[in-house]
mmCIF file of C-alpha atoms in Angstrom:
data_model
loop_
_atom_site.group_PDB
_atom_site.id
_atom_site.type_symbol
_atom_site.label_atom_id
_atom_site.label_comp_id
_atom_site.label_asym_id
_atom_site.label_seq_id
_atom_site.Cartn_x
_atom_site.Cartn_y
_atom_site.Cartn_z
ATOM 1 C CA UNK A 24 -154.731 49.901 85.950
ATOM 2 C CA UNK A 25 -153.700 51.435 89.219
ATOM 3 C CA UNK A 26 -154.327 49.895 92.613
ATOM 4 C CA UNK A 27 -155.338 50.999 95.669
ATOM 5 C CA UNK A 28 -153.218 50.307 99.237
ATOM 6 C CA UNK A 29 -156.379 48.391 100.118
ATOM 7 C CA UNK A 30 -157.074 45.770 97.185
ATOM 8 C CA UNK A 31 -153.239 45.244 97.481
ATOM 9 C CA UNK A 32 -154.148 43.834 100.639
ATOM 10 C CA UNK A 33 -156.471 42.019 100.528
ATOM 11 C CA UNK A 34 -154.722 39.868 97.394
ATOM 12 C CA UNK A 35 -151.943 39.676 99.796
ATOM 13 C CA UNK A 36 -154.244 38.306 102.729
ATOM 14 C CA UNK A 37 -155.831 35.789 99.836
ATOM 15 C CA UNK A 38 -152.493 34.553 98.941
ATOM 16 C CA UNK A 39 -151.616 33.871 102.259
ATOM 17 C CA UNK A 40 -155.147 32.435 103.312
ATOM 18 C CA UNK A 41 -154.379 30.118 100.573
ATOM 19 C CA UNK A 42 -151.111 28.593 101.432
ATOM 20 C CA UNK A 43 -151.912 28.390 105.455
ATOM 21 C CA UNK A 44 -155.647 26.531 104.527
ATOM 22 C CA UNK A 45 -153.820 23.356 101.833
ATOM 23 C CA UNK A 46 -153.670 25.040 98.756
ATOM 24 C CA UNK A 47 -149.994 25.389 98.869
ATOM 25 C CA UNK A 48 -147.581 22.545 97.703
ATOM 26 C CA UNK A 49 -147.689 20.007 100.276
ATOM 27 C CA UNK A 50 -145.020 17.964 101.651
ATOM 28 C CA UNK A 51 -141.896 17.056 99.593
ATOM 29 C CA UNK A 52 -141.216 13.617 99.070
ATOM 30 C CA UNK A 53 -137.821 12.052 98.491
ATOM 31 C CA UNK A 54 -137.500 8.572 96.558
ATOM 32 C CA UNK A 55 -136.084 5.318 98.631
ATOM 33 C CA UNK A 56 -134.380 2.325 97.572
ATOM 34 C CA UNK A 57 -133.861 -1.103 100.237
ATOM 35 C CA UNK A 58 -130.596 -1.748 100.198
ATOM 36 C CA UNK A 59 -131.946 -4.819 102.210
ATOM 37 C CA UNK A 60 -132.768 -7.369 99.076
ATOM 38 C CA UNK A 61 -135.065 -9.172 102.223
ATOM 39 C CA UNK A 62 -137.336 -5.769 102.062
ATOM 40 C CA UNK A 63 -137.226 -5.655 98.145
ATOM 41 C CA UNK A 64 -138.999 -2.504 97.658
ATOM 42 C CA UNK A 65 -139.118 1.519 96.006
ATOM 43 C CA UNK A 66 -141.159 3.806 97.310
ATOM 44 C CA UNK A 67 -141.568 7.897 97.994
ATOM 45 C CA UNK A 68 -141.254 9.289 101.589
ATOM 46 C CA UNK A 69 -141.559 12.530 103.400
ATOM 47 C CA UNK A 70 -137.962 13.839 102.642
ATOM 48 C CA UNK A 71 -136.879 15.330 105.627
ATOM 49 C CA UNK A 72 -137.646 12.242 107.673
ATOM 50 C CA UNK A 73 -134.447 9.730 108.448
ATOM 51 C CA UNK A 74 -134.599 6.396 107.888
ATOM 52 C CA UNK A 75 -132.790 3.028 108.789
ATOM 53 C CA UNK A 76 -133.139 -0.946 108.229
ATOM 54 C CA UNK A 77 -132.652 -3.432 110.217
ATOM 55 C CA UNK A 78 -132.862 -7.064 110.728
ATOM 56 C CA UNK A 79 -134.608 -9.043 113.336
ATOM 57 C CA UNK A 80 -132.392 -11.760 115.251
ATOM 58 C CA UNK A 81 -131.770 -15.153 112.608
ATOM 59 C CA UNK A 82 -133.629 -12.949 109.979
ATOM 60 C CA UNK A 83 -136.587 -13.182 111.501
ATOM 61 C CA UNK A 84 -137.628 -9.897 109.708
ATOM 62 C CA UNK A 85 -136.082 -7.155 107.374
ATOM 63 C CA UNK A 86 -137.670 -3.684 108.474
ATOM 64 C CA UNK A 87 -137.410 -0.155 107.476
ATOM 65 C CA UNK A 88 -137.786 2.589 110.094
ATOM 66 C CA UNK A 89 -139.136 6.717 108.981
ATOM 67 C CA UNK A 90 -138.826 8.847 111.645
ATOM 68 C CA UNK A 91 -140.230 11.997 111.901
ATOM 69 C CA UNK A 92 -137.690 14.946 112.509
ATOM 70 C CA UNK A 93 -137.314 15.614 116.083
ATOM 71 C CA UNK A 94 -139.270 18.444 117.860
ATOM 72 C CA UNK A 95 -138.339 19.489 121.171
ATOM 73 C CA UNK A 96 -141.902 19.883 122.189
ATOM 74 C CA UNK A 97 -143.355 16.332 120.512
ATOM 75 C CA UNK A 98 -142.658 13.262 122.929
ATOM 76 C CA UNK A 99 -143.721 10.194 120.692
ATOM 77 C CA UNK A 100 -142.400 11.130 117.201
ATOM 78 C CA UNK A 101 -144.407 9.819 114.118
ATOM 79 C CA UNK A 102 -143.139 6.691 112.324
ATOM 80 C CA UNK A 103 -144.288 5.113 109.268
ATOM 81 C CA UNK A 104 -142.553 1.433 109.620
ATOM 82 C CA UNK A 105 -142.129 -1.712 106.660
ATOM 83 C CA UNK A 106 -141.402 -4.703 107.907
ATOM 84 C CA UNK A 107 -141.065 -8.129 105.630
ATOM 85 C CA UNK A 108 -141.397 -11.776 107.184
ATOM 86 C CA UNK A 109 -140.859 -15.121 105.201
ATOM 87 C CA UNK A 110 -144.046 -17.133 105.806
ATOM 88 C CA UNK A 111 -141.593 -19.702 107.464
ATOM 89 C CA UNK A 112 -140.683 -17.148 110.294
ATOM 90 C CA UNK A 113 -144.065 -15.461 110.604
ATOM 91 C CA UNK A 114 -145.018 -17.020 113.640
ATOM 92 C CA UNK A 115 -148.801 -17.920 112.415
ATOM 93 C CA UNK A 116 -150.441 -20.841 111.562
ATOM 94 C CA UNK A 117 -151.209 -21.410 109.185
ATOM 95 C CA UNK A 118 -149.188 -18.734 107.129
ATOM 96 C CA UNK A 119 -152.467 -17.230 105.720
ATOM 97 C CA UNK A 120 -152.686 -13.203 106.091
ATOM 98 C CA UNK A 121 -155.775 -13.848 107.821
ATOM 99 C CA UNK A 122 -154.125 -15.151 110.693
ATOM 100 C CA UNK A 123 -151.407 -12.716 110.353
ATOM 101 C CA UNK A 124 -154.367 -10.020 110.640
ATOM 102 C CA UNK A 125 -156.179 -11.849 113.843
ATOM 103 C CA UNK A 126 -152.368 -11.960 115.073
ATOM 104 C CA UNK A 127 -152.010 -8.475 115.119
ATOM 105 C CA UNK A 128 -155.240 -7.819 116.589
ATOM 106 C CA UNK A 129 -154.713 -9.935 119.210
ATOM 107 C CA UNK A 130 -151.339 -8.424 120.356
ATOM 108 C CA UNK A 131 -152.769 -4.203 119.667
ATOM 109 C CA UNK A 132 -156.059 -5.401 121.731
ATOM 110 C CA UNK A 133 -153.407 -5.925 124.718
ATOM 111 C CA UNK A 134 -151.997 -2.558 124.785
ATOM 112 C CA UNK A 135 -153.817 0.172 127.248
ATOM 113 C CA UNK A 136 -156.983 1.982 126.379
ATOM 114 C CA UNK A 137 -156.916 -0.559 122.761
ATOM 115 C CA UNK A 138 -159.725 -0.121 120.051
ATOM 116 C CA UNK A 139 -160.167 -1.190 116.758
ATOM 117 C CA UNK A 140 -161.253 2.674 115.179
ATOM 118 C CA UNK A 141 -161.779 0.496 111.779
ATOM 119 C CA UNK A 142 -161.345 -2.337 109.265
ATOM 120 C CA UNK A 143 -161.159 -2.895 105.403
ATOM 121 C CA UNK A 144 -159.800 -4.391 102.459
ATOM 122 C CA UNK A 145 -157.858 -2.081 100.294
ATOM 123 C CA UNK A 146 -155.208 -3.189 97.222
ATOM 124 C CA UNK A 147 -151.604 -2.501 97.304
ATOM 125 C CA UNK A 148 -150.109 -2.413 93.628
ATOM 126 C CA UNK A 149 -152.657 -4.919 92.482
ATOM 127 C CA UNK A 150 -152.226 -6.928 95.859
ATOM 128 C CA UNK A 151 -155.086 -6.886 98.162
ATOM 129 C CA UNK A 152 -154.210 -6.053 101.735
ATOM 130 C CA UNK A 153 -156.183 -5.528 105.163
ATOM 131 C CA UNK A 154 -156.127 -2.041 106.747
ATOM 132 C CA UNK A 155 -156.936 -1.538 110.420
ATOM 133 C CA UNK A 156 -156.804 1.343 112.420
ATOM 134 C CA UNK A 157 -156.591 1.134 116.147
ATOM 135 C CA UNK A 158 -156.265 3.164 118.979
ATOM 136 C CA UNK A 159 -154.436 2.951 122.701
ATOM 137 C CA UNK A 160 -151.949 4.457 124.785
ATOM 138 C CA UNK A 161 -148.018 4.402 124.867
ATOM 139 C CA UNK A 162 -145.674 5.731 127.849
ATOM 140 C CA UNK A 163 -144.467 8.857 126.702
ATOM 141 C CA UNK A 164 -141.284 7.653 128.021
ATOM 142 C CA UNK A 165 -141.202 3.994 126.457
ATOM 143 C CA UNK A 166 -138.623 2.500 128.377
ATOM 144 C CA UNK A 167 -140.059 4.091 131.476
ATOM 145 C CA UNK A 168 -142.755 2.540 134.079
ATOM 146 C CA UNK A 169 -143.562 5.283 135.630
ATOM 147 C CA UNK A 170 -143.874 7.916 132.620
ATOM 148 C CA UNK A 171 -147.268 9.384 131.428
ATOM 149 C CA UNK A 172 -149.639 7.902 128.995
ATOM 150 C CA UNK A 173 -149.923 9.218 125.353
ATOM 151 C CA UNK A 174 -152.714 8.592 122.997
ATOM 152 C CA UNK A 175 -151.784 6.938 120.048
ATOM 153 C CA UNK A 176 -153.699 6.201 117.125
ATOM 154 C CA UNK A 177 -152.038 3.970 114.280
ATOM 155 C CA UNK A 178 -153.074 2.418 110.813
ATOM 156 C CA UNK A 179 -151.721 -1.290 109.250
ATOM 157 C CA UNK A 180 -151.781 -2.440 106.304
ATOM 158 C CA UNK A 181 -151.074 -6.026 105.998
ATOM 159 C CA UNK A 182 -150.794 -8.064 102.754
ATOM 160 C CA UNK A 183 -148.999 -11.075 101.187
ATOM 161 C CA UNK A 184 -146.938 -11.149 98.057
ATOM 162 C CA UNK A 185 -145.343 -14.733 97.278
ATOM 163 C CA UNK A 186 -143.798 -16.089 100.926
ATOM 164 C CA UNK A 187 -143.750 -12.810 102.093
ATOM 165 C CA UNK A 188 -145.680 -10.897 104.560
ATOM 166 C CA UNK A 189 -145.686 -7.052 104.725
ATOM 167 C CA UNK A 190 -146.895 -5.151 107.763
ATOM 168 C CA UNK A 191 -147.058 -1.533 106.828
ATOM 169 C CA UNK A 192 -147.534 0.951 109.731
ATOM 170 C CA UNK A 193 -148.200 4.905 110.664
ATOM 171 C CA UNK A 194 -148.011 5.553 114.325
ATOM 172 C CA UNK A 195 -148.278 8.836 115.404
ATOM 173 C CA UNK A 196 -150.011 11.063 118.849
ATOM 174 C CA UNK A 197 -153.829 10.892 118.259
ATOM 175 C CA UNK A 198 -153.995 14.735 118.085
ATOM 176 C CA UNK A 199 -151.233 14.580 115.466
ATOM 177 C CA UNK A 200 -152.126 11.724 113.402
ATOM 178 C CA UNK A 201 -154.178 13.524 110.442
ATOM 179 C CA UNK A 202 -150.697 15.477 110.021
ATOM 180 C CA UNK A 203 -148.466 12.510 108.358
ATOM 181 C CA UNK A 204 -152.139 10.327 107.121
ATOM 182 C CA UNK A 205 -152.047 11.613 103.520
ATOM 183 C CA UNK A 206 -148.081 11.261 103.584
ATOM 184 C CA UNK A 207 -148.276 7.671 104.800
ATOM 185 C CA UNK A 208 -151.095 7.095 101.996
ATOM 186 C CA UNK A 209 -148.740 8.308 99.440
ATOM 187 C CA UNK A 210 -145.910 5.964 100.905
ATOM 188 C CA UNK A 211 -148.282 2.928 100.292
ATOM 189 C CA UNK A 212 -149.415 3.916 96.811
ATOM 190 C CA UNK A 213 -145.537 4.197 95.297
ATOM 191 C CA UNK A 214 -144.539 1.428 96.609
ATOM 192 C CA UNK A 215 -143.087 -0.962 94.154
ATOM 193 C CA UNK A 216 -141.313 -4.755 94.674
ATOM 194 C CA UNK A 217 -138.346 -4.758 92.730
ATOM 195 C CA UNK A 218 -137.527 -7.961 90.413
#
């Protein structure tokens, strides 16, 4: 069968139609491991992010940190953030996830511009968590008083598994955020607790 210069273009154009509209691959995920035993967990992440832990002051927390490579162009980079707290150093009372929930509303209702976008109850391998999604506005420069405002939109997931609290975060620009959602999705639904 021979074909003509034109129907080899347009298969050409289809092909590429496909791959620039989601039908391609999708992002590449890389597998990580705490080395932290406080954090405790596997779980797959977009693999050309970095990532670090660290702990809070006394152990106050363990936390995990993905960053988003840097783009010259991008001022607030995207972050999908882990972090553990003992019941004992959660700072709520009493140590129920409900209050840990109302906690966090309380302190993302103080930030500029703040709205709850949404609320539910979703389950976390067999563990079932609150999800809130909120919106406000972050200095582009964050150490910076003076620096321009960025909108922000950001989803939690909070949930409780033995003493332990886990606040599970996406932050990213509000024009950006749909980029890294289905990413930070994937994140929560491979994570595992190691024994």
């Amino acid at each position: 069968m021979k074909l003509n210069k034109a129907a080899i273009l347009f298969f050409m154009g289809a092909i590429g139609m496909l791959n620039l509209f989601g039908c391609s691959e999708g992002p590449k995920y890389g597998q990580y491991s705490s080395r932290d035993p406080e954090l405790g967990v596997t779980m797959q992440y977009p693999k050309d992010w970095s990532y670090s832990e660290a702990r809070g002051a006394n152990g106050s927390y363990a936390q995990v940190v993905f960053i988003e490579p840097k783009k010259k162009d991008k001022p607030v980079l995207a972050q999908i953030v882990l972090t553990v707290r003992h019941e004992s150093k959660a700072g709520v009372k009493p140590p129920t996830q409900e209050a840990m929930k109302e906690d966090l509303l309380k302190k993302r209702l103080k930030f500029k511009d703040a709205l709850v976008l949404s609320q539910s109850i979703s389950e976390i391998s067999g563990i079932k968590c609150d999800v809130l999604e909120f919106s406000y506005s972050l200095r582009k420069e964050l150490y910076s008083l003076d620096g321009a405002l960025v909108p922000i939109r950001e989803k939690v997931i909070i949930f409780k598994n033995g003493e332990k609290f886990y606040i599970f975060r996406y932050r990213n620009t509000k024009q950006d955020f749909e980029k890294f959602n289905k990413a930070f999705v994937n994140c929560a639904g491979t994570l595992r607790f190691k024994i």
